[in-house]
Amino acid sequence: MTSLLQPDEVVASGVYFGKGGRSKKRGSPQRQGSDLVPLKMHCRACALVTSSGQLLRSRQGAQIDQTECVIRMNDAPTRGYGRDVGNRTSLRVIAHSSIQRILRNRHDLLNVSQGTVFIFWGPSSYMRRDGKGQVYNNLQLLSRVLPRLKAFMITRHKMLQFDELFKRETGKDRKISNTWLSTGWFTMTIALELCDRINVYGMVPPDFCRDPNHLSVPYHYYEPFGPDECTMYLSHERGRKGSHHRFITEKRVFKNWAQTFNIHFFQPDWKPESLAISHPENKPVF
């Protein structure tokens, strides 16, 4: 496990909404939705499954499901796509902007039978606990309907550390540069905290879209008629008015991290040392 953030607090620390458990300090039951508790999770190997159309027709599902922990993002489904993206989910990282889609598809995505952990992130205004925070309020309601739901929120203090990490790695202030960090940024950083090895599925190298012969795929594998992946990446990267995700900038950072940390990329298969696409028979080693 590698921490890129300040060591005073684990990255997935937040408000826990699940029932049960006893406070080690007080010896009394935890109050649902009121105690700040850390997520205690460790995986020797993780499959970080992106939502990219690169995964379509990949048949990577069995390989993904063999991994100890499987990490997914937002409302990316498995039903109907298991052959390509797998069926298991150990951890799902969810942006505030995706919570309504999660609620609409809660029977599929909030499957407590797998013991999935859910981490929600968003601006502090969405996370506030005074009755005015949209995400917090929705999670409170969910916890009553699904008392076994393991849901965490990232604290405001830790959110600021994600901003500082972006500035440290890119030299750019997130707010001044009109940047919204993507769910992929949060997910990769959380994975580095929790996983000894990370196998990333569906993430292209940072210069992929500059190749005029690049493969054209949908931005999301579950939205086949949605926007083209590279079109989305380039429009956000070049956008100056309003706030944008800097997908390509983030991928440059991930490439740099992979030169130091135990991160490996599949579908397409590439290595950060050479950025050369390798042969598809090269599979992750567990």
CSV table of C-alpha atoms in Angstrom, one decimal:
chain,number,residue,atom,x,y,z
A,1,MET,CA,0.0,0.0,0.0
A,2,THR,CA,1.2,3.5,-0.9
A,3,SER,CA,-0.1,6.7,0.5
A,4,LEU,CA,0.3,9.8,-1.7
A,5,LEU,CA,-1.7,11.9,0.7
A,6,GLN,CA,-0.9,13.2,4.2
A,7,PRO,CA,-0.4,10.3,6.7
A,8,ASP,CA,-2.7,11.8,9.4
A,9,GLU,CA,-5.8,10.2,8.0
A,10,VAL,CA,-6.5,7.2,5.8
A,11,VAL,CA,-7.8,8.2,2.4
A,12,ALA,CA,-11.2,6.5,2.7
A,13,SER,CA,-12.0,7.9,6.1
A,14,GLY,CA,-15.5,9.2,6.3
A,15,VAL,CA,-19.0,8.9,7.7
A,16,TYR,CA,-20.0,5.2,7.9
A,17,PHE,CA,-23.6,4.5,7.4
A,18,GLY,CA,-23.7,0.7,8.0
A,19,LYS,CA,-25.2,-0.7,11.1
A,20,GLY,CA,-23.4,-2.9,13.6
A,21,GLY,CA,-19.9,-3.0,15.0
A,22,ARG,CA,-18.8,-1.6,18.3
A,23,SER,CA,-16.6,1.4,19.0
A,24,LYS,CA,-13.2,0.3,20.2
A,25,LYS,CA,-12.8,3.5,22.2
A,26,ARG,CA,-16.2,3.7,23.9
A,27,GLY,CA,-17.1,0.0,23.9
A,28,SER,CA,-20.6,1.1,22.7
A,29,PRO,CA,-22.4,0.5,19.4
A,30,GLN,CA,-21.5,3.0,16.7
A,31,ARG,CA,-24.2,5.6,16.0
A,32,GLN,CA,-25.3,5.1,12.4
A,33,GLY,CA,-24.2,8.0,10.2
A,34,SER,CA,-22.7,9.9,13.1
A,35,ASP,CA,-19.2,8.5,13.8
A,36,LEU,CA,-16.2,9.3,11.6
A,37,VAL,CA,-14.6,5.9,11.1
A,38,PRO,CA,-11.8,4.8,8.7
A,39,LEU,CA,-12.3,2.2,6.0
A,40,LYS,CA,-10.2,-0.8,7.0
A,41,MET,CA,-9.6,-2.6,3.8
A,42,HIS,CA,-6.5,-4.2,2.3
A,43,CYS,CA,-6.1,-6.1,-1.0
A,44,ARG,CA,-3.0,-7.9,-2.3
A,45,ALA,CA,-4.3,-7.4,-5.9
A,46,CYS,CA,-7.0,-5.1,-7.3
A,47,ALA,CA,-8.6,-4.9,-10.6
A,48,LEU,CA,-9.5,-1.3,-11.3
A,49,VAL,CA,-12.2,-1.5,-14.0
A,50,THR,CA,-12.7,1.7,-15.9
A,51,SER,CA,-16.0,2.6,-17.6
A,52,SER,CA,-14.3,2.9,-21.0
A,53,GLY,CA,-15.6,1.5,-24.3
A,54,GLN,CA,-12.1,-0.1,-24.7
A,55,LEU,CA,-13.6,-3.0,-22.7
A,56,LEU,CA,-16.2,-3.9,-25.2
A,57,ARG,CA,-15.6,-7.3,-26.7
A,58,SER,CA,-12.5,-7.7,-24.6
A,59,ARG,CA,-13.5,-10.9,-22.8
A,60,GLN,CA,-11.6,-9.7,-19.7
A,61,GLY,CA,-14.4,-10.5,-17.3
A,62,ALA,CA,-13.1,-13.9,-16.1
A,63,GLN,CA,-9.6,-12.4,-15.5
A,64,ILE,CA,-11.1,-9.5,-13.6
A,65,ASP,CA,-13.3,-11.7,-11.4
A,66,GLN,CA,-10.3,-13.8,-10.4
A,67,THR,CA,-8.7,-10.8,-8.8
A,68,GLU,CA,-8.9,-10.5,-5.0
A,69,CYS,CA,-10.6,-7.1,-5.1
A,70,VAL,CA,-12.5,-5.5,-8.0
A,71,ILE,CA,-13.0,-1.7,-8.0
A,72,ARG,CA,-15.6,0.0,-10.2
A,73,MET,CA,-16.7,3.6,-10.6
A,74,ASN,CA,-20.0,5.5,-10.5
A,75,ASP,CA,-23.0,3.7,-12.1
A,76,ALA,CA,-21.0,1.4,-14.4
A,77,PRO,CA,-23.1,-1.8,-14.6
A,78,THR,CA,-22.0,-5.5,-14.7
A,79,ARG,CA,-25.3,-7.0,-15.7
A,80,GLY,CA,-25.2,-7.7,-19.4
A,81,TYR,CA,-21.5,-6.9,-19.6
A,82,GLY,CA,-20.0,-9.7,-17.4
A,83,ARG,CA,-18.0,-11.3,-20.2
A,84,ASP,CA,-16.1,-8.1,-20.8
A,85,VAL,CA,-16.0,-6.4,-17.3
A,86,GLY,CA,-16.7,-9.2,-14.8
A,87,ASN,CA,-19.5,-9.6,-12.3
A,88,ARG,CA,-17.9,-9.0,-8.9
A,89,THR,CA,-17.5,-5.7,-7.1
A,90,SER,CA,-15.6,-5.2,-3.9
A,91,LEU,CA,-15.4,-1.4,-3.9
A,92,ARG,CA,-17.3,1.2,-5.9
A,93,VAL,CA,-16.3,4.9,-5.9
A,94,ILE,CA,-19.2,7.2,-6.7
A,95,ALA,CA,-19.3,10.9,-7.5
A,96,HIS,CA,-22.0,13.2,-6.1
A,97,SER,CA,-23.2,13.7,-9.7
A,98,SER,CA,-23.9,10.0,-10.1
A,99,ILE,CA,-25.9,9.4,-7.0
A,100,GLN,CA,-29.3,9.8,-8.6
A,101,ARG,CA,-28.4,7.2,-11.3
A,102,ILE,CA,-27.2,5.0,-8.5
A,103,LEU,CA,-30.6,5.3,-6.7
A,104,ARG,CA,-32.5,4.6,-9.9
A,105,ASN,CA,-30.5,1.4,-10.4
A,106,ARG,CA,-30.1,0.5,-6.7
A,107,HIS,CA,-31.3,-3.1,-7.1
A,108,ASP,CA,-28.4,-3.8,-9.5
A,109,LEU,CA,-25.7,-1.4,-8.2
A,110,LEU,CA,-26.3,-1.4,-4.4
A,111,ASN,CA,-26.0,-5.2,-4.1
A,112,VAL,CA,-25.2,-5.8,-0.4
A,113,SER,CA,-25.0,-9.6,-0.9
A,114,GLN,CA,-21.5,-9.2,-2.3
A,115,GLY,CA,-20.3,-7.1,0.7
A,116,THR,CA,-19.4,-4.3,-1.6
A,117,VAL,CA,-18.0,-1.1,0.0
A,118,PHE,CA,-19.2,2.2,-1.4
A,119,ILE,CA,-17.2,5.4,-1.2
A,120,PHE,CA,-19.0,8.7,-2.1
A,121,TRP,CA,-17.1,11.9,-2.9
A,122,GLY,CA,-18.2,15.4,-3.8
A,123,PRO,CA,-18.0,19.1,-2.9
A,124,SER,CA,-18.5,19.9,0.8
A,125,SER,CA,-21.9,21.5,0.1
A,126,TYR,CA,-23.2,18.1,-1.0
A,127,MET,CA,-21.6,16.3,2.0
A,128,ARG,CA,-22.6,18.6,4.8
A,129,ARG,CA,-24.4,16.8,7.7
A,130,ASP,CA,-26.7,19.6,8.8
A,131,GLY,CA,-29.7,18.5,6.7
A,132,LYS,CA,-28.6,20.5,3.7
A,133,GLY,CA,-26.2,18.0,2.1
A,134,GLN,CA,-27.8,16.2,-0.8
A,135,VAL,CA,-25.4,13.2,-0.7
A,136,TYR,CA,-25.5,12.8,3.0
A,137,ASN,CA,-29.3,13.0,3.1
A,138,ASN,CA,-29.6,10.4,0.4
A,139,LEU,CA,-27.2,8.0,2.2
A,140,GLN,CA,-29.2,8.4,5.4
A,141,LEU,CA,-32.3,7.3,3.6
A,142,LEU,CA,-30.6,4.5,1.9
A,143,SER,CA,-29.2,3.2,5.2
A,144,ARG,CA,-32.7,2.8,6.5
A,145,VAL,CA,-33.8,0.8,3.5
A,146,LEU,CA,-30.5,-1.2,3.2
A,147,PRO,CA,-29.1,-1.4,6.8
A,148,ARG,CA,-26.3,-3.7,5.6
A,149,LEU,CA,-25.0,-1.1,3.1
A,150,LYS,CA,-21.3,-0.3,3.7
A,151,ALA,CA,-21.2,3.3,2.6
A,152,PHE,CA,-18.5,5.9,3.4
A,153,MET,CA,-18.1,9.6,2.5
A,154,ILE,CA,-14.7,11.2,2.0
A,155,THR,CA,-14.2,14.0,4.5
A,156,ARG,CA,-13.7,17.6,3.6
A,157,HIS,CA,-10.2,17.5,5.0
A,158,LYS,CA,-9.3,14.6,2.8
A,159,MET,CA,-10.9,16.2,-0.3
A,160,LEU,CA,-8.6,19.2,0.2
A,161,GLN,CA,-5.7,16.7,0.2
A,162,PHE,CA,-6.8,15.4,-3.2
A,163,ASP,CA,-6.6,18.9,-4.5
A,164,GLU,CA,-3.1,19.4,-3.1
A,165,LEU,CA,-2.0,16.1,-4.6
A,166,PHE,CA,-3.2,17.3,-8.0
A,167,LYS,CA,-1.2,20.5,-7.6
A,168,ARG,CA,1.9,18.7,-6.4
A,169,GLU,CA,1.8,16.3,-9.3
A,170,THR,CA,0.9,18.7,-12.1
A,171,GLY,CA,2.0,22.1,-10.9
A,172,LYS,CA,-1.6,23.4,-11.5
A,173,ASP,CA,-4.0,24.7,-9.0
A,174,ARG,CA,-7.3,22.9,-9.5
A,175,LYS,CA,-9.5,25.9,-8.9
A,176,ILE,CA,-7.4,28.4,-10.8
A,177,SER,CA,-7.2,26.1,-13.8
A,178,ASN,CA,-11.0,25.5,-13.8
A,179,THR,CA,-10.4,21.8,-13.2
A,180,TRP,CA,-12.8,19.2,-11.8
A,181,LEU,CA,-11.0,16.1,-10.6
A,182,SER,CA,-12.5,13.0,-12.2
A,183,THR,CA,-13.8,9.9,-10.3
A,184,GLY,CA,-10.8,8.1,-11.9
A,185,TRP,CA,-8.5,10.4,-10.0
A,186,PHE,CA,-10.1,9.6,-6.7
A,187,THR,CA,-10.3,5.9,-7.5
A,188,MET,CA,-6.7,5.5,-8.5
A,189,THR,CA,-5.5,7.3,-5.4
A,190,ILE,CA,-7.7,5.3,-3.2
A,191,ALA,CA,-6.5,2.1,-4.9
A,192,LEU,CA,-2.9,3.0,-4.2
A,193,GLU,CA,-3.9,3.3,-0.5
A,194,LEU,CA,-5.7,-0.1,-0.4
A,195,CYS,CA,-4.0,-2.3,-2.9
A,196,ASP,CA,-0.5,-3.8,-3.1
A,197,ARG,CA,-0.9,-4.3,-6.9
A,198,ILE,CA,-3.3,-2.5,-9.2
A,199,ASN,CA,-4.3,-4.0,-12.6
A,200,VAL,CA,-6.1,-1.2,-14.5
A,201,TYR,CA,-8.5,-2.3,-17.3
A,202,GLY,CA,-9.6,0.0,-20.1
A,203,MET,CA,-7.3,3.0,-19.5
A,204,VAL,CA,-5.5,4.3,-22.6
A,205,PRO,CA,-2.0,5.9,-22.4
A,206,PRO,CA,-1.9,9.7,-22.3
A,207,ASP,CA,-0.9,10.1,-25.9
A,208,PHE,CA,-3.4,7.6,-27.3
A,209,CYS,CA,-5.8,10.1,-28.8
A,210,ARG,CA,-3.0,11.9,-30.7
A,211,ASP,CA,-2.6,8.9,-33.0
A,212,PRO,CA,-4.8,9.5,-36.1
A,213,ASN,CA,-5.4,5.7,-36.3
A,214,HIS,CA,-6.5,5.3,-32.7
A,215,LEU,CA,-9.5,3.0,-32.1
A,216,SER,CA,-12.7,4.8,-31.8
A,217,VAL,CA,-14.9,3.6,-28.9
A,218,PRO,CA,-17.7,5.1,-26.8
A,219,TYR,CA,-16.7,7.0,-23.7
A,220,HIS,CA,-18.7,4.5,-21.6
A,221,TYR,CA,-19.0,0.8,-22.5
A,222,TYR,CA,-22.6,0.9,-21.3
A,223,GLU,CA,-23.6,3.8,-23.5
A,224,PRO,CA,-22.8,2.5,-27.0
A,225,PHE,CA,-24.4,5.5,-28.7
A,226,GLY,CA,-22.8,8.0,-26.4
A,227,PRO,CA,-19.9,10.4,-27.1
A,228,ASP,CA,-16.6,9.1,-28.5
A,229,GLU,CA,-14.0,8.6,-25.9
A,230,CYS,CA,-11.2,10.6,-27.5
A,231,THR,CA,-13.6,13.4,-28.4
A,232,MET,CA,-14.6,13.6,-24.8
A,233,TYR,CA,-11.0,13.5,-23.5
A,234,LEU,CA,-9.7,16.2,-25.9
A,235,SER,CA,-12.7,18.6,-25.4
A,236,HIS,CA,-12.2,18.5,-21.7
A,237,GLU,CA,-8.5,18.8,-21.8
A,238,ARG,CA,-8.6,21.9,-24.1
A,239,GLY,CA,-11.7,23.5,-22.4
A,240,ARG,CA,-11.0,26.9,-20.8
A,241,LYS,CA,-14.5,28.3,-20.1
A,242,GLY,CA,-16.3,26.7,-17.2
A,243,SER,CA,-14.9,23.7,-15.3
A,244,HIS,CA,-13.6,20.6,-17.0
A,245,HIS,CA,-12.0,17.2,-16.2
A,246,ARG,CA,-8.4,17.0,-17.3
A,247,PHE,CA,-8.5,13.4,-18.3
A,248,ILE,CA,-5.2,13.4,-20.3
A,249,THR,CA,-3.4,15.3,-17.6
A,250,GLU,CA,-4.5,12.8,-15.1
A,251,LYS,CA,-3.4,9.9,-17.3
A,252,ARG,CA,0.1,11.5,-17.5
A,253,VAL,CA,0.2,11.4,-13.7
A,254,PHE,CA,-1.0,7.8,-13.6
A,255,LYS,CA,1.8,6.9,-16.1
A,256,ASN,CA,4.4,8.5,-13.9
A,257,TRP,CA,3.0,6.7,-10.8
A,258,ALA,CA,3.2,3.4,-12.7
A,259,GLN,CA,6.9,3.9,-13.1
A,260,THR,CA,7.3,3.9,-9.3
A,261,PHE,CA,4.3,1.9,-7.9
A,262,ASN,CA,2.9,-1.5,-8.7
A,263,ILE,CA,0.4,-0.4,-11.4
A,264,HIS,CA,-0.2,-2.3,-14.7
A,265,PHE,CA,-2.4,-1.4,-17.6
A,266,PHE,CA,-4.5,-3.9,-19.7
A,267,GLN,CA,-7.0,-3.5,-22.6
A,268,PRO,CA,-5.2,-1.8,-24.1
A,269,ASP,CA,-2.0,-3.4,-22.7
A,270,TRP,CA,0.8,-0.8,-22.3
A,271,LYS,CA,3.8,-0.1,-20.1
A,272,PRO,CA,4.8,3.3,-19.0
A,273,GLU,CA,8.5,2.8,-19.7
A,274,SER,CA,7.9,2.7,-23.5
A,275,LEU,CA,4.2,3.4,-23.9
A,276,ALA,CA,4.3,0.5,-26.4
A,277,ILE,CA,1.1,-1.4,-26.8
A,278,SER,CA,1.9,-5.0,-26.0
A,279,HIS,CA,0.4,-8.2,-27.3
A,280,PRO,CA,-3.1,-9.2,-25.9
A,281,GLU,CA,-1.8,-12.5,-24.6
A,282,ASN,CA,0.2,-10.8,-21.9
A,283,LYS,CA,-2.2,-11.1,-19.0
A,284,PRO,CA,-1.8,-9.9,-15.4
A,285,VAL,CA,0.1,-12.1,-13.1
A,286,PHE,CA,-1.4,-12.6,-9.6
